[in-house]
């Protein structure tokens, strides 16, 4: 079964970005498992002195890395704080980026979406997040999905009210699922080649 991990860059209860992840989950077929990661609050600030031995990683860090490693693809929904990535999300990406280059995000298909109460739907934060993911080595889908005026963007059932935004979200998660399937097939093929050698 294909497994997609959702990561919200907001810790707020009732977060618009967590709601956006739920809307994304609703666009995937039932045979795709979608899990929202809930451990960002527990992550310590990134400290290279605490990350010298991957075998003895902080439990919260190990949980994050294992969740990403166990997923076939990742969707990150980010708010925008002062024109950029929220600190908790950047911190999580810093932890996930190690050990470099063989980290859990390396080659992993990732889509970035975002919601904000402003008009621009966290476009700067989305761009910054894609840049960071690219440096880490993820397979970043080069698209944005800005959801502005997020407090009025969702229907009672959690779907996006705007037809164009709804279609764009469905298309984006569809592309992510396709890349995840392709990456899995490529990995399986590489494993068979290795076994044959």
mmCIF file of C-alpha atoms in Angstrom:
data_model
loop_
_atom_site.group_PDB
_atom_site.id
_atom_site.type_symbol
_atom_site.label_atom_id
_atom_site.label_comp_id
_atom_site.label_asym_id
_atom_site.label_seq_id
_atom_site.Cartn_x
_atom_site.Cartn_y
_atom_site.Cartn_z
ATOM 1 C CA UNK A 1 0.000 0.000 0.000
ATOM 2 C CA UNK A 2 1.258 3.466 -0.909
ATOM 3 C CA UNK A 3 1.892 5.599 2.174
ATOM 4 C CA UNK A 4 1.907 9.414 2.113
ATOM 5 C CA UNK A 5 3.076 11.400 5.132
ATOM 6 C CA UNK A 6 1.617 14.832 5.813
ATOM 7 C CA UNK A 7 3.603 17.370 7.842
ATOM 8 C CA UNK A 8 1.988 20.600 9.009
ATOM 9 C CA UNK A 9 4.279 23.502 9.828
ATOM 10 C CA UNK A 10 1.746 24.837 12.325
ATOM 11 C CA UNK A 11 1.375 23.672 15.921
ATOM 12 C CA UNK A 12 -1.881 25.566 16.434
ATOM 13 C CA UNK A 13 -4.998 23.622 17.302
ATOM 14 C CA UNK A 14 -7.437 24.139 14.452
ATOM 15 C CA UNK A 15 -4.554 24.968 12.087
ATOM 16 C CA UNK A 16 -5.571 25.896 8.547
ATOM 17 C CA UNK A 17 -2.524 24.007 7.259
ATOM 18 C CA UNK A 18 -3.480 20.841 9.095
ATOM 19 C CA UNK A 19 -6.950 21.268 7.589
ATOM 20 C CA UNK A 20 -5.304 21.611 4.178
ATOM 21 C CA UNK A 21 -3.497 18.305 4.725
ATOM 22 C CA UNK A 22 -6.832 16.660 5.533
ATOM 23 C CA UNK A 23 -8.255 18.104 2.320
ATOM 24 C CA UNK A 24 -5.250 16.659 0.445
ATOM 25 C CA UNK A 25 -5.885 13.249 2.005
ATOM 26 C CA UNK A 26 -9.446 13.381 0.696
ATOM 27 C CA UNK A 27 -8.131 13.662 -2.868
ATOM 28 C CA UNK A 28 -6.248 10.374 -2.715
ATOM 29 C CA UNK A 29 -7.798 7.002 -3.579
ATOM 30 C CA UNK A 30 -8.754 4.788 -0.608
ATOM 31 C CA UNK A 31 -5.894 2.384 -1.281
ATOM 32 C CA UNK A 32 -3.401 5.153 -0.408
ATOM 33 C CA UNK A 33 -2.660 5.487 3.287
ATOM 34 C CA UNK A 34 -2.316 9.107 4.427
ATOM 35 C CA UNK A 35 -0.858 9.821 7.870
ATOM 36 C CA UNK A 36 -0.421 13.253 9.465
ATOM 37 C CA UNK A 37 2.765 13.509 11.530
ATOM 38 C CA UNK A 38 2.129 14.895 15.013
ATOM 39 C CA UNK A 39 5.562 15.155 16.620
ATOM 40 C CA UNK A 40 6.976 18.564 15.635
ATOM 41 C CA UNK A 41 6.312 20.036 19.085
ATOM 42 C CA UNK A 42 8.580 17.434 20.741
ATOM 43 C CA UNK A 43 11.631 18.033 18.550
ATOM 44 C CA UNK A 44 14.553 19.731 20.318
ATOM 45 C CA UNK A 45 16.318 22.626 18.581
ATOM 46 C CA UNK A 46 18.791 21.282 16.032
ATOM 47 C CA UNK A 47 22.195 20.771 17.636
ATOM 48 C CA UNK A 48 24.976 19.020 15.743
ATOM 49 C CA UNK A 49 26.601 18.073 19.049
ATOM 50 C CA UNK A 50 23.493 15.989 19.831
ATOM 51 C CA UNK A 51 23.496 14.400 16.385
ATOM 52 C CA UNK A 52 26.917 12.800 16.170
ATOM 53 C CA UNK A 53 25.634 9.251 16.593
ATOM 54 C CA UNK A 54 22.557 8.380 14.541
ATOM 55 C CA UNK A 55 22.157 5.168 16.520
ATOM 56 C CA UNK A 56 21.447 7.168 19.683
ATOM 57 C CA UNK A 57 19.264 9.916 18.261
ATOM 58 C CA UNK A 58 16.807 11.756 20.476
ATOM 59 C CA UNK A 59 13.555 9.711 20.465
ATOM 60 C CA UNK A 60 11.591 12.586 18.902
ATOM 61 C CA UNK A 61 14.211 12.933 16.153
ATOM 62 C CA UNK A 62 14.234 9.175 15.537
ATOM 63 C CA UNK A 63 10.432 9.227 15.297
ATOM 64 C CA UNK A 64 10.537 11.958 12.638
ATOM 65 C CA UNK A 65 13.231 10.263 10.572
ATOM 66 C CA UNK A 66 11.456 6.900 10.765
ATOM 67 C CA UNK A 67 8.119 8.447 9.740
ATOM 68 C CA UNK A 68 9.709 10.031 6.659
ATOM 69 C CA UNK A 69 11.711 6.898 5.803
ATOM 70 C CA UNK A 70 8.560 4.791 6.061
ATOM 71 C CA UNK A 71 6.602 6.991 3.649
ATOM 72 C CA UNK A 72 6.591 6.744 -0.123
ATOM 73 C CA UNK A 73 5.956 10.483 -0.448
ATOM 74 C CA UNK A 74 5.530 13.569 1.738
ATOM 75 C CA UNK A 75 3.183 16.562 1.643
ATOM 76 C CA UNK A 76 4.261 19.599 3.657
ATOM 77 C CA UNK A 77 1.688 22.290 4.437
ATOM 78 C CA UNK A 78 3.324 25.477 5.657
ATOM 79 C CA UNK A 79 1.989 28.710 7.076
ATOM 80 C CA UNK A 80 4.055 31.856 6.628
ATOM 81 C CA UNK A 81 5.632 33.513 9.657
ATOM 82 C CA UNK A 82 7.179 36.913 8.977
ATOM 83 C CA UNK A 83 7.541 36.138 5.297
ATOM 84 C CA UNK A 84 9.280 32.779 5.693
ATOM 85 C CA UNK A 85 9.204 29.213 7.022
ATOM 86 C CA UNK A 86 7.952 28.684 10.592
ATOM 87 C CA UNK A 87 10.821 27.856 12.951
ATOM 88 C CA UNK A 88 9.356 24.493 13.979
ATOM 89 C CA UNK A 89 9.172 23.349 10.366
ATOM 90 C CA UNK A 90 12.700 24.534 9.508
ATOM 91 C CA UNK A 91 13.966 22.786 12.642
ATOM 92 C CA UNK A 92 12.267 19.544 11.591
ATOM 93 C CA UNK A 93 13.794 19.769 8.120
ATOM 94 C CA UNK A 94 17.238 20.391 9.632
ATOM 95 C CA UNK A 95 16.916 17.215 11.725
ATOM 96 C CA UNK A 96 15.541 15.252 8.755
ATOM 97 C CA UNK A 97 18.456 16.395 6.571
ATOM 98 C CA UNK A 98 20.943 14.377 8.612
ATOM 99 C CA UNK A 99 22.902 12.236 8.182
ATOM 100 C CA UNK A 100 23.867 13.868 4.886
ATOM 101 C CA UNK A 101 23.674 12.783 2.117
ATOM 102 C CA UNK A 102 21.910 9.538 3.072
ATOM 103 C CA UNK A 103 19.009 11.106 4.938
ATOM 104 C CA UNK A 104 15.371 10.004 4.968
ATOM 105 C CA UNK A 105 14.341 12.776 2.528
ATOM 106 C CA UNK A 106 16.989 11.937 -0.073
ATOM 107 C CA UNK A 107 15.182 11.241 -3.353
ATOM 108 C CA UNK A 108 11.814 11.236 -1.585
ATOM 109 C CA UNK A 109 8.962 12.801 -3.614
ATOM 110 C CA UNK A 110 7.713 15.886 -1.722
ATOM 111 C CA UNK A 111 4.948 18.386 -2.462
ATOM 112 C CA UNK A 112 4.663 21.734 -0.658
ATOM 113 C CA UNK A 113 1.351 23.512 -0.117
ATOM 114 C CA UNK A 114 0.345 26.345 2.177
ATOM 115 C CA UNK A 115 -2.486 28.322 3.688
ATOM 116 C CA UNK A 116 -2.624 31.681 5.415
ATOM 117 C CA UNK A 117 -5.219 34.212 6.452
ATOM 118 C CA UNK A 118 -3.556 36.775 4.169
ATOM 119 C CA UNK A 119 -4.219 37.090 0.455
ATOM 120 C CA UNK A 120 -1.098 35.337 -0.829
ATOM 121 C CA UNK A 121 -1.457 31.906 0.757
ATOM 122 C CA UNK A 122 2.061 31.556 2.161
ATOM 123 C CA UNK A 123 3.768 31.685 -1.257
ATOM 124 C CA UNK A 124 7.079 32.924 0.173
ATOM 125 C CA UNK A 125 7.150 30.188 2.805
ATOM 126 C CA UNK A 126 6.330 27.582 0.162
ATOM 127 C CA UNK A 127 9.176 28.795 -2.054
ATOM 128 C CA UNK A 128 11.618 28.787 0.872
ATOM 129 C CA UNK A 129 10.515 25.294 1.897
ATOM 130 C CA UNK A 130 10.992 23.945 -1.624
ATOM 131 C CA UNK A 131 14.459 25.525 -1.704
ATOM 132 C CA UNK A 132 15.454 23.884 1.584
ATOM 133 C CA UNK A 133 14.084 20.518 0.449
ATOM 134 C CA UNK A 134 16.046 20.786 -2.789
ATOM 135 C CA UNK A 135 19.281 21.398 -0.897
ATOM 136 C CA UNK A 136 18.495 18.399 1.324
ATOM 137 C CA UNK A 137 18.138 16.227 -1.776
ATOM 138 C CA UNK A 138 14.399 15.550 -1.882
ATOM 139 C CA UNK A 139 12.562 15.044 -5.175
ATOM 140 C CA UNK A 140 10.612 18.304 -4.920
ATOM 141 C CA UNK A 141 7.564 18.892 -7.090
ATOM 142 C CA UNK A 142 8.086 22.379 -8.482
ATOM 143 C CA UNK A 143 4.572 23.701 -7.934
ATOM 144 C CA UNK A 144 2.905 25.866 -5.328
ATOM 145 C CA UNK A 145 -0.626 25.782 -3.968
ATOM 146 C CA UNK A 146 -1.399 29.018 -2.137
ATOM 147 C CA UNK A 147 -4.625 29.109 -0.135
ATOM 148 C CA UNK A 148 -5.296 32.682 0.962
ATOM 149 C CA UNK A 149 -8.081 33.852 3.297
ATOM 150 C CA UNK A 150 -7.854 30.366 4.792
ATOM 151 C CA UNK A 151 -10.454 31.054 7.464
ATOM 152 C CA UNK A 152 -13.123 31.005 4.725
ATOM 153 C CA UNK A 153 -11.499 28.556 2.289
ATOM 154 C CA UNK A 154 -12.898 25.270 3.595
ATOM 155 C CA UNK A 155 -16.372 23.750 3.411
ATOM 156 C CA UNK A 156 -17.962 22.022 6.393
ATOM 157 C CA UNK A 157 -16.748 18.638 5.128
ATOM 158 C CA UNK A 158 -13.135 19.923 4.954
ATOM 159 C CA UNK A 159 -12.934 20.261 1.170
ATOM 160 C CA UNK A 160 -11.719 23.445 -0.464
ATOM 161 C CA UNK A 161 -14.624 25.639 -1.540
ATOM 162 C CA UNK A 162 -12.910 27.180 -4.557
ATOM 163 C CA UNK A 163 -13.243 24.844 -7.554
ATOM 164 C CA UNK A 164 -9.883 25.835 -9.077
ATOM 165 C CA UNK A 165 -8.035 25.366 -5.778
ATOM 166 C CA UNK A 166 -9.786 22.048 -5.238
ATOM 167 C CA UNK A 167 -8.764 20.853 -8.715
ATOM 168 C CA UNK A 168 -5.185 22.093 -8.233
ATOM 169 C CA UNK A 169 -4.888 20.232 -4.923
ATOM 170 C CA UNK A 170 -6.252 17.035 -6.466
ATOM 171 C CA UNK A 171 -3.812 17.351 -9.367
ATOM 172 C CA UNK A 172 -0.832 18.007 -7.103
ATOM 173 C CA UNK A 173 -1.434 15.034 -4.805
ATOM 174 C CA UNK A 174 -2.033 12.923 -7.911
ATOM 175 C CA UNK A 175 1.384 13.917 -9.259
ATOM 176 C CA UNK A 176 2.929 13.159 -5.854
ATOM 177 C CA UNK A 177 1.345 9.701 -5.783
ATOM 178 C CA UNK A 178 2.596 8.979 -9.320
ATOM 179 C CA UNK A 179 6.136 10.022 -8.389
ATOM 180 C CA UNK A 180 5.974 7.919 -5.231
ATOM 181 C CA UNK A 181 4.911 4.865 -7.221
ATOM 182 C CA UNK A 182 7.664 5.483 -9.793
ATOM 183 C CA UNK A 183 10.274 5.934 -7.050
ATOM 184 C CA UNK A 184 9.169 2.672 -5.427
ATOM 185 C CA UNK A 185 9.389 0.801 -8.717
ATOM 186 C CA UNK A 186 12.822 2.299 -9.384
ATOM 187 C CA UNK A 187 13.987 1.268 -5.904
ATOM 188 C CA UNK A 188 12.625 -2.253 -6.358
ATOM 189 C CA UNK A 189 14.396 -2.499 -9.716
ATOM 190 C CA UNK A 190 17.656 -1.353 -8.192
ATOM 191 C CA UNK A 191 17.267 -3.970 -5.476
ATOM 192 C CA UNK A 192 16.761 -6.706 -8.066
ATOM 193 C CA UNK A 193 19.819 -5.534 -10.003
ATOM 194 C CA UNK A 194 21.855 -5.566 -6.801
ATOM 195 C CA UNK A 195 20.643 -9.076 -5.985
ATOM 196 C CA UNK A 196 21.510 -10.273 -9.494
ATOM 197 C CA UNK A 197 25.025 -8.856 -9.249
#
